[in-house]
Amino acid sequence: MREPVLNIESVSHWYSQDNLILDAIDLDIYKGERFALIGPSGCGKSTLLRLIAGLEKPKEGIIRIRNEIVSDSNKMIPPEKRNLGLVVQEKALFPHMTVRENITFGIRKTKKRNNIAFDLLKLFKIEALKDKFPHEISGGEQQRVALARSMAREPNLLMLDEPFNALDQDLKAELYLEISRIFSEKKVTLLLVTHDIDEASILTQKQVNLVELRKPSNERNSFSK
Ligand code: ADP
Ligand code: MG
């Protein structure tokens, strides 16, 4: 039977008791699937990604990655043990490292590091930038490097949180086509968060509004309101 890479079961979260952000969310993402989560600003998209990444513990519910519980009421696997990729809008590259060093950061074996660097620099067409530092390249190039880095460890699931917001329209159109090719070539399992429906439909096969993921009330057993 096909098992989901990510399984979210009745996850609820709030920062203060009187303000429920995520209300009994259910979501499955299967291997190789490219999924977009859309929804208005403030509806909890980034919060959900932070819960999946393990940067935050859900108040209720269970999160499984490849059938293993990573978060529930008494278990919390740390982010670095989940093997997930997360790319956000804000600049996230290490400023004192070259493009190449950024991409292969944390990969210890020299041969593996060289192979990964070669492969990803070529895939993202950034070979010419490999010895440059982040401040020496453009915003669009920096986002390519951030994407390349997030794929270097072949994560179970790649999560992108509105990663192209800061880029101008022409640059985006070109980047979408390229990374869409890369994602299908590498069979990336993707969870993209965006408020841009065009972006979602180019990069993913399935688009769902976060507010529609709420578990129907007749199937709920906790947090009844
Ligand atoms: P989205 O990504 O969909 O725009 P967020 O997940 O960032 O939404 O935020 C959802 C809601 O939770 C917002 O009302 C936001 O102000 C609130 N929020 C997010 N992070 C925190 C936090 N660390 N502490 C308190 N409130 C937060
Ligand atoms: Mg957000």
PDB file of C-alpha atoms and ligand atoms in Angstrom:
ATOM      1  CA  MET A   1       0.000   0.000   0.000  1.00  0.00           C
ATOM      2  CA  ARG A   2       1.168   3.506  -0.773  1.00  0.00           C
ATOM      3  CA  GLU A   3       2.192   5.279   2.390  1.00  0.00           C
ATOM      4  CA  PRO A   4       2.232   9.022   2.799  1.00  0.00           C
ATOM      5  CA  VAL A   5       5.581  10.772   3.294  1.00  0.00           C
ATOM      6  CA  LEU A   6       3.734  13.224   5.514  1.00  0.00           C
ATOM      7  CA  ASN A   7       0.657  12.416   7.562  1.00  0.00           C
ATOM      8  CA  ILE A   8      -1.013  15.070   9.685  1.00  0.00           C
ATOM      9  CA  GLU A   9      -3.817  13.929  11.907  1.00  0.00           C
ATOM     10  CA  SER A  10      -6.136  16.305  13.762  1.00  0.00           C
ATOM     11  CA  VAL A  11      -3.451  18.892  14.370  1.00  0.00           C
ATOM     12  CA  SER A  12      -4.568  21.979  16.261  1.00  0.00           C
ATOM     13  CA  HIS A  13      -2.435  24.874  17.332  1.00  0.00           C
ATOM     14  CA  TRP A  14      -2.782  28.198  19.075  1.00  0.00           C
ATOM     15  CA  TYR A  15      -0.428  30.764  20.556  1.00  0.00           C
ATOM     16  CA  SER A  16      -2.957  32.061  23.042  1.00  0.00           C
ATOM     17  CA  GLN A  17      -5.978  30.160  24.333  1.00  0.00           C
ATOM     18  CA  ASP A  18      -8.501  32.578  22.880  1.00  0.00           C
ATOM     19  CA  ASN A  19      -7.062  32.474  19.357  1.00  0.00           C
ATOM     20  CA  LEU A  20      -7.172  29.083  17.665  1.00  0.00           C
ATOM     21  CA  ILE A  21      -4.894  29.205  14.593  1.00  0.00           C
ATOM     22  CA  LEU A  22      -5.082  25.642  13.250  1.00  0.00           C
ATOM     23  CA  ASP A  23      -8.241  23.722  13.980  1.00  0.00           C
ATOM     24  CA  ALA A  24      -8.058  19.910  13.619  1.00  0.00           C
ATOM     25  CA  ILE A  25      -6.084  19.819  10.379  1.00  0.00           C
ATOM     26  CA  ASP A  26      -5.755  16.569   8.397  1.00  0.00           C
ATOM     27  CA  LEU A  27      -3.309  16.249   5.507  1.00  0.00           C
ATOM     28  CA  ASP A  28      -1.493  13.468   3.641  1.00  0.00           C
ATOM     29  CA  ILE A  29       1.254  14.016   1.093  1.00  0.00           C
ATOM     30  CA  TYR A  30       2.542  11.031  -0.883  1.00  0.00           C
ATOM     31  CA  LYS A  31       5.988  10.373  -2.306  1.00  0.00           C
ATOM     32  CA  GLY A  32       6.678  12.424  -5.414  1.00  0.00           C
ATOM     33  CA  GLU A  33       3.523  14.478  -4.962  1.00  0.00           C
ATOM     34  CA  ARG A  34       3.714  18.253  -5.371  1.00  0.00           C
ATOM     35  CA  PHE A  35       1.185  19.958  -3.184  1.00  0.00           C
ATOM     36  CA  ALA A  36       0.339  23.627  -2.680  1.00  0.00           C
ATOM     37  CA  LEU A  37      -1.230  25.074   0.403  1.00  0.00           C
ATOM     38  CA  ILE A  38      -2.934  28.356  -0.288  1.00  0.00           C
ATOM     39  CA  GLY A  39      -5.001  30.673   1.880  1.00  0.00           C
ATOM     40  CA  PRO A  40      -5.169  34.271   3.062  1.00  0.00           C
ATOM     41  CA  SER A  41      -2.421  35.934   5.050  1.00  0.00           C
ATOM     42  CA  GLY A  42      -2.584  35.051   8.727  1.00  0.00           C
ATOM     43  CA  CYS A  43      -4.550  31.794   8.305  1.00  0.00           C
ATOM     44  CA  GLY A  44      -1.727  29.675   9.729  1.00  0.00           C
ATOM     45  CA  LYS A  45       0.229  28.409   6.707  1.00  0.00           C
ATOM     46  CA  SER A  46       3.665  29.233   8.107  1.00  0.00           C
ATOM     47  CA  THR A  47       2.610  27.924  11.497  1.00  0.00           C
ATOM     48  CA  LEU A  48       1.756  24.557   9.938  1.00  0.00           C
ATOM     49  CA  LEU A  49       5.167  24.387   8.214  1.00  0.00           C
ATOM     50  CA  ARG A  50       6.888  25.204  11.504  1.00  0.00           C
ATOM     51  CA  LEU A  51       5.001  22.385  13.205  1.00  0.00           C
ATOM     52  CA  ILE A  52       5.981  19.938  10.457  1.00  0.00           C
ATOM     53  CA  ALA A  53       9.600  21.106  10.597  1.00  0.00           C
ATOM     54  CA  GLY A  54       9.657  20.568  14.365  1.00  0.00           C
ATOM     55  CA  LEU A  55      10.355  24.211  15.186  1.00  0.00           C
ATOM     56  CA  GLU A  56       7.163  24.231  17.220  1.00  0.00           C
ATOM     57  CA  LYS A  57       5.162  21.553  19.029  1.00  0.00           C
ATOM     58  CA  PRO A  58       1.503  21.154  18.066  1.00  0.00           C
ATOM     59  CA  LYS A  59      -0.908  21.665  20.947  1.00  0.00           C
ATOM     60  CA  GLU A  60      -2.979  18.715  19.716  1.00  0.00           C
ATOM     61  CA  GLY A  61      -2.710  16.008  17.097  1.00  0.00           C
ATOM     62  CA  ILE A  62      -0.096  13.800  15.491  1.00  0.00           C
ATOM     63  CA  ILE A  63       2.471  14.394  12.759  1.00  0.00           C
ATOM     64  CA  ARG A  64       4.119  11.410  11.056  1.00  0.00           C
ATOM     65  CA  ILE A  65       6.948  11.385   8.562  1.00  0.00           C
ATOM     66  CA  ARG A  66       7.307   8.155   6.590  1.00  0.00           C
ATOM     67  CA  ASN A  67       5.085   6.421   9.081  1.00  0.00           C
ATOM     68  CA  GLU A  68       7.098   7.479  12.125  1.00  0.00           C
ATOM     69  CA  ILE A  69       5.568   9.784  14.721  1.00  0.00           C
ATOM     70  CA  VAL A  70       7.678  12.945  14.889  1.00  0.00           C
ATOM     71  CA  SER A  71       5.284  15.077  16.981  1.00  0.00           C
ATOM     72  CA  ASP A  72       2.501  14.152  19.335  1.00  0.00           C
ATOM     73  CA  SER A  73       1.518  14.842  22.927  1.00  0.00           C
ATOM     74  CA  ASN A  74       4.545  13.011  24.341  1.00  0.00           C
ATOM     75  CA  LYS A  75       7.057  12.884  21.481  1.00  0.00           C
ATOM     76  CA  MET A  76       9.002  15.621  19.724  1.00  0.00           C
ATOM     77  CA  ILE A  77      11.733  14.634  17.259  1.00  0.00           C
ATOM     78  CA  PRO A  78      14.101  17.605  16.770  1.00  0.00           C
ATOM     79  CA  PRO A  79      14.173  19.381  13.380  1.00  0.00           C
ATOM     80  CA  GLU A  80      17.615  18.089  12.389  1.00  0.00           C
ATOM     81  CA  LYS A  81      16.438  14.484  12.731  1.00  0.00           C
ATOM     82  CA  ARG A  82      13.425  14.880  10.430  1.00  0.00           C
ATOM     83  CA  ASN A  83      15.361  15.312   7.189  1.00  0.00           C
ATOM     84  CA  LEU A  84      13.091  17.955   5.767  1.00  0.00           C
ATOM     85  CA  GLY A  85      13.971  20.941   3.616  1.00  0.00           C
ATOM     86  CA  LEU A  86      12.539  24.363   4.384  1.00  0.00           C
ATOM     87  CA  VAL A  87      13.067  27.473   2.270  1.00  0.00           C
ATOM     88  CA  VAL A  88      11.573  30.776   3.341  1.00  0.00           C
ATOM     89  CA  GLN A  89      11.374  34.179   1.742  1.00  0.00           C
ATOM     90  CA  GLU A  90      13.969  35.793   3.945  1.00  0.00           C
ATOM     91  CA  LYS A  91      17.574  35.478   2.971  1.00  0.00           C
ATOM     92  CA  ALA A  92      18.798  32.346   4.648  1.00  0.00           C
ATOM     93  CA  LEU A  93      22.254  31.786   3.192  1.00  0.00           C
ATOM     94  CA  PHE A  94      25.362  31.865   5.349  1.00  0.00           C
ATOM     95  CA  PRO A  95      26.969  35.213   4.446  1.00  0.00           C
ATOM     96  CA  HIS A  96      30.547  34.099   5.124  1.00  0.00           C
ATOM     97  CA  MET A  97      30.344  31.015   2.899  1.00  0.00           C
ATOM     98  CA  THR A  98      30.571  30.723  -0.871  1.00  0.00           C
ATOM     99  CA  VAL A  99      27.679  29.438  -2.960  1.00  0.00           C
ATOM    100  CA  ARG A 100      29.300  26.032  -3.155  1.00  0.00           C
ATOM    101  CA  GLU A 101      29.951  25.901   0.593  1.00  0.00           C
ATOM    102  CA  ASN A 102      26.391  26.978   1.309  1.00  0.00           C
ATOM    103  CA  ILE A 103      24.983  24.174  -0.821  1.00  0.00           C
ATOM    104  CA  THR A 104      27.089  21.429   0.713  1.00  0.00           C
ATOM    105  CA  PHE A 105      27.060  22.714   4.272  1.00  0.00           C
ATOM    106  CA  GLY A 106      27.062  19.873   6.790  1.00  0.00           C
ATOM    107  CA  ILE A 107      27.809  17.116   4.281  1.00  0.00           C
ATOM    108  CA  ARG A 108      30.983  15.598   5.628  1.00  0.00           C
ATOM    109  CA  LYS A 109      32.230  13.031   3.151  1.00  0.00           C
ATOM    110  CA  THR A 110      34.379  14.803   0.553  1.00  0.00           C
ATOM    111  CA  LYS A 111      33.388  12.648  -2.395  1.00  0.00           C
ATOM    112  CA  LYS A 112      29.692  12.929  -1.652  1.00  0.00           C
ATOM    113  CA  ARG A 113      30.083  16.685  -1.142  1.00  0.00           C
ATOM    114  CA  ASN A 114      31.813  17.085  -4.498  1.00  0.00           C
ATOM    115  CA  ASN A 115      29.207  15.023  -6.326  1.00  0.00           C
ATOM    116  CA  ILE A 116      26.301  16.885  -4.775  1.00  0.00           C
ATOM    117  CA  ALA A 117      27.882  20.265  -5.489  1.00  0.00           C
ATOM    118  CA  PHE A 118      28.569  19.313  -9.104  1.00  0.00           C
ATOM    119  CA  ASP A 119      25.065  17.952  -9.632  1.00  0.00           C
ATOM    120  CA  LEU A 120      23.136  20.815  -8.032  1.00  0.00           C
ATOM    121  CA  LEU A 121      25.272  23.644  -9.419  1.00  0.00           C
ATOM    122  CA  LYS A 122      24.615  22.225 -12.869  1.00  0.00           C
ATOM    123  CA  LEU A 123      20.934  21.538 -12.287  1.00  0.00           C
ATOM    124  CA  PHE A 124      20.287  25.099 -11.097  1.00  0.00           C
ATOM    125  CA  LYS A 125      22.649  26.564 -13.739  1.00  0.00           C
ATOM    126  CA  ILE A 126      24.743  28.344 -11.140  1.00  0.00           C
ATOM    127  CA  GLU A 127      28.163  26.786 -11.817  1.00  0.00           C
ATOM    128  CA  ALA A 128      29.580  30.210 -12.619  1.00  0.00           C
ATOM    129  CA  LEU A 129      28.591  31.466  -9.174  1.00  0.00           C
ATOM    130  CA  LYS A 130      30.154  28.701  -7.136  1.00  0.00           C
ATOM    131  CA  ASP A 131      32.954  30.752  -5.585  1.00  0.00           C
ATOM    132  CA  LYS A 132      30.926  33.893  -5.009  1.00  0.00           C
ATOM    133  CA  PHE A 133      29.532  35.004  -1.676  1.00  0.00           C
ATOM    134  CA  PRO A 134      25.802  35.684  -1.180  1.00  0.00           C
ATOM    135  CA  HIS A 135      26.230  39.474  -1.208  1.00  0.00           C
ATOM    136  CA  GLU A 136      27.862  39.226  -4.651  1.00  0.00           C
ATOM    137  CA  ILE A 137      24.849  37.634  -6.352  1.00  0.00           C
ATOM    138  CA  SER A 138      21.289  38.784  -7.096  1.00  0.00           C
ATOM    139  CA  GLY A 139      18.138  37.985  -5.104  1.00  0.00           C
ATOM    140  CA  GLY A 140      16.955  35.510  -7.750  1.00  0.00           C
ATOM    141  CA  GLU A 141      20.326  33.780  -7.732  1.00  0.00           C
ATOM    142  CA  GLN A 142      20.281  33.623  -3.952  1.00  0.00           C
ATOM    143  CA  GLN A 143      16.924  31.867  -4.037  1.00  0.00           C
ATOM    144  CA  ARG A 144      18.293  29.322  -6.516  1.00  0.00           C
ATOM    145  CA  VAL A 145      21.177  28.665  -4.136  1.00  0.00           C
ATOM    146  CA  ALA A 146      18.779  28.333  -1.193  1.00  0.00           C
ATOM    147  CA  LEU A 147      16.699  25.814  -3.181  1.00  0.00           C
ATOM    148  CA  ALA A 148      19.806  23.892  -4.217  1.00  0.00           C
ATOM    149  CA  ARG A 149      20.939  23.763  -0.613  1.00  0.00           C
ATOM    150  CA  SER A 150      17.571  22.532   0.601  1.00  0.00           C
ATOM    151  CA  MET A 151      17.747  19.655  -1.890  1.00  0.00           C
ATOM    152  CA  ALA A 152      21.337  18.629  -1.124  1.00  0.00           C
ATOM    153  CA  ARG A 153      20.373  16.069   1.515  1.00  0.00           C
ATOM    154  CA  GLU A 154      17.523  14.669  -0.538  1.00  0.00           C
ATOM    155  CA  PRO A 155      14.925  15.558   2.096  1.00  0.00           C
ATOM    156  CA  ASN A 156      11.851  13.399   2.665  1.00  0.00           C
ATOM    157  CA  LEU A 157       9.780  16.482   1.967  1.00  0.00           C
ATOM    158  CA  LEU A 158      10.742  19.894   0.642  1.00  0.00           C
ATOM    159  CA  MET A 159       8.741  22.770   2.095  1.00  0.00           C
ATOM    160  CA  LEU A 160       8.757  26.204   0.498  1.00  0.00           C
ATOM    161  CA  ASP A 161       7.183  29.084   2.399  1.00  0.00           C
ATOM    162  CA  GLU A 162       6.395  31.842  -0.112  1.00  0.00           C
ATOM    163  CA  PRO A 163       9.992  31.705  -1.319  1.00  0.00           C
ATOM    164  CA  PHE A 164       9.552  33.878  -4.397  1.00  0.00           C
ATOM    165  CA  ASN A 165       7.700  36.850  -2.903  1.00  0.00           C
ATOM    166  CA  ALA A 166      10.644  39.199  -3.068  1.00  0.00           C
ATOM    167  CA  LEU A 167      11.412  38.493  -6.725  1.00  0.00           C
ATOM    168  CA  ASP A 168      10.150  40.546  -9.642  1.00  0.00           C
ATOM    169  CA  GLN A 169       7.582  39.114 -12.044  1.00  0.00           C
ATOM    170  CA  ASP A 170       9.853  38.391 -15.054  1.00  0.00           C
ATOM    171  CA  LEU A 171      12.369  36.621 -12.906  1.00  0.00           C
ATOM    172  CA  LYS A 172       9.635  34.520 -11.305  1.00  0.00           C
ATOM    173  CA  ALA A 173       8.214  33.267 -14.611  1.00  0.00           C
ATOM    174  CA  GLU A 174      11.639  32.042 -15.688  1.00  0.00           C
ATOM    175  CA  LEU A 175      12.447  30.526 -12.304  1.00  0.00           C
ATOM    176  CA  TYR A 176       9.109  28.651 -12.117  1.00  0.00           C
ATOM    177  CA  LEU A 177       9.755  26.841 -15.386  1.00  0.00           C
ATOM    178  CA  GLU A 178      13.240  25.868 -14.349  1.00  0.00           C
ATOM    179  CA  ILE A 179      12.456  24.625 -10.906  1.00  0.00           C
ATOM    180  CA  SER A 180       9.365  22.847 -12.111  1.00  0.00           C
ATOM    181  CA  ARG A 181      11.679  20.866 -14.432  1.00  0.00           C
ATOM    182  CA  ILE A 182      14.104  20.243 -11.559  1.00  0.00           C
ATOM    183  CA  PHE A 183      11.377  19.057  -9.189  1.00  0.00           C
ATOM    184  CA  SER A 184      10.031  16.528 -11.659  1.00  0.00           C
ATOM    185  CA  GLU A 185      13.507  15.356 -12.674  1.00  0.00           C
ATOM    186  CA  LYS A 186      14.442  14.803  -9.019  1.00  0.00           C
ATOM    187  CA  LYS A 187      10.978  13.489  -8.088  1.00  0.00           C
ATOM    188  CA  VAL A 188      10.828  15.954  -5.216  1.00  0.00           C
ATOM    189  CA  THR A 189       7.965  15.612  -2.749  1.00  0.00           C
ATOM    190  CA  LEU A 190       6.890  19.202  -2.306  1.00  0.00           C
ATOM    191  CA  LEU A 191       4.752  21.259   0.030  1.00  0.00           C
ATOM    192  CA  LEU A 192       4.573  24.797  -1.315  1.00  0.00           C
ATOM    193  CA  VAL A 193       2.940  27.575   0.652  1.00  0.00           C
ATOM    194  CA  THR A 194       1.851  30.538  -1.408  1.00  0.00           C
ATOM    195  CA  HIS A 195      -0.936  33.040  -1.871  1.00  0.00           C
ATOM    196  CA  ASP A 196      -0.213  33.136  -5.626  1.00  0.00           C
ATOM    197  CA  ILE A 197      -2.529  30.723  -7.402  1.00  0.00           C
ATOM    198  CA  ASP A 198      -0.574  30.961 -10.694  1.00  0.00           C
ATOM    199  CA  GLU A 199       2.635  30.025  -8.926  1.00  0.00           C
ATOM    200  CA  ALA A 200       0.829  27.116  -7.265  1.00  0.00           C
ATOM    201  CA  SER A 201      -0.595  25.810 -10.514  1.00  0.00           C
ATOM    202  CA  ILE A 202       2.755  25.910 -12.343  1.00  0.00           C
ATOM    203  CA  LEU A 203       4.744  24.242  -9.579  1.00  0.00           C
ATOM    204  CA  THR A 204       2.288  21.746  -8.121  1.00  0.00           C
ATOM    205  CA  GLN A 205      -0.306  19.168  -9.138  1.00  0.00           C
ATOM    206  CA  LYS A 206      -2.696  19.746  -6.283  1.00  0.00           C
ATOM    207  CA  GLN A 207      -3.795  22.968  -4.613  1.00  0.00           C
ATOM    208  CA  VAL A 208      -5.756  23.130  -1.399  1.00  0.00           C
ATOM    209  CA  ASN A 209      -6.869  26.011   0.761  1.00  0.00           C
ATOM    210  CA  LEU A 210      -5.756  25.544   4.369  1.00  0.00           C
ATOM    211  CA  VAL A 211      -9.212  26.361   5.678  1.00  0.00           C
ATOM    212  CA  GLU A 212     -10.577  23.334   3.773  1.00  0.00           C
ATOM    213  CA  LEU A 213      -8.279  20.920   5.602  1.00  0.00           C
ATOM    214  CA  ARG A 214     -10.215  21.241   8.804  1.00  0.00           C
ATOM    215  CA  LYS A 215     -11.538  17.887   9.921  1.00  0.00           C
ATOM    216  CA  PRO A 216     -15.334  17.633   9.519  1.00  0.00           C
ATOM    217  CA  SER A 217     -17.021  18.117  12.894  1.00  0.00           C
ATOM    218  CA  ASN A 218     -18.630  14.646  12.903  1.00  0.00           C
ATOM    219  CA  GLU A 219     -15.174  13.014  12.720  1.00  0.00           C
ATOM    220  CA  ARG A 220     -13.617  14.995  15.501  1.00  0.00           C
ATOM    221  CA  ASN A 221     -12.882  13.711  18.941  1.00  0.00           C
ATOM    222  CA  SER A 222     -10.983  16.541  20.561  1.00  0.00           C
ATOM    223  CA  PHE A 223     -11.119  20.292  20.795  1.00  0.00           C
ATOM    224  CA  SER A 224     -14.847  20.490  20.328  1.00  0.00           C
ATOM    225  CA  LYS A 225     -16.082  24.008  20.015  1.00  0.00           C
TER     226      LYS A 225
HETATM  227  P1  ADP B   1       0.318  32.756   7.387  1.00  0.00           P
HETATM  228  O1  ADP B   1       1.647  32.127   7.144  1.00  0.00           O
HETATM  229  O2  ADP B   1      -0.827  31.971   6.812  1.00  0.00           O
HETATM  230  O3  ADP B   1       0.252  34.162   6.929  1.00  0.00           O
HETATM  231  P2  ADP B   1       1.032  32.498  10.192  1.00  0.00           P
HETATM  232  O4  ADP B   1       1.108  31.035  10.429  1.00  0.00           O
HETATM  233  O5  ADP B   1       2.312  33.216  10.040  1.00  0.00           O
HETATM  234  O6  ADP B   1       0.056  32.774   8.959  1.00  0.00           O
HETATM  235  O7  ADP B   1       0.257  33.178  11.381  1.00  0.00           O
HETATM  236  C1  ADP B   1      -1.035  32.750  11.788  1.00  0.00           C
HETATM  237  C2  ADP B   1      -1.488  33.591  12.965  1.00  0.00           C
HETATM  238  O8  ADP B   1      -0.688  33.287  14.103  1.00  0.00           O
HETATM  239  C3  ADP B   1      -1.356  35.092  12.763  1.00  0.00           C
HETATM  240  O9  ADP B   1      -2.449  35.699  13.365  1.00  0.00           O
HETATM  241  C4  ADP B   1      -0.064  35.428  13.479  1.00  0.00           C
HETATM  242  O10 ADP B   1      -0.098  36.751  13.945  1.00  0.00           O
HETATM  243  C5  ADP B   1      -0.060  34.443  14.608  1.00  0.00           C
HETATM  244  N1  ADP B   1       1.305  34.062  15.017  1.00  0.00           N
HETATM  245  C6  ADP B   1       2.248  33.506  14.214  1.00  0.00           C
HETATM  246  N2  ADP B   1       3.378  33.234  14.905  1.00  0.00           N
HETATM  247  C7  ADP B   1       3.136  33.623  16.199  1.00  0.00           C
HETATM  248  C8  ADP B   1       3.902  33.598  17.403  1.00  0.00           C
HETATM  249  N3  ADP B   1       5.153  33.117  17.440  1.00  0.00           N
HETATM  250  N4  ADP B   1       3.323  34.070  18.530  1.00  0.00           N
HETATM  251  C9  ADP B   1       2.057  34.526  18.513  1.00  0.00           C
HETATM  252  N5  ADP B   1       1.288  34.591  17.414  1.00  0.00           N
HETATM  253  C10 ADP B   1       1.802  34.144  16.266  1.00  0.00           C
HETATM  254 MG    MG B   2       3.379  32.880   6.238  1.00  0.00          MG
END
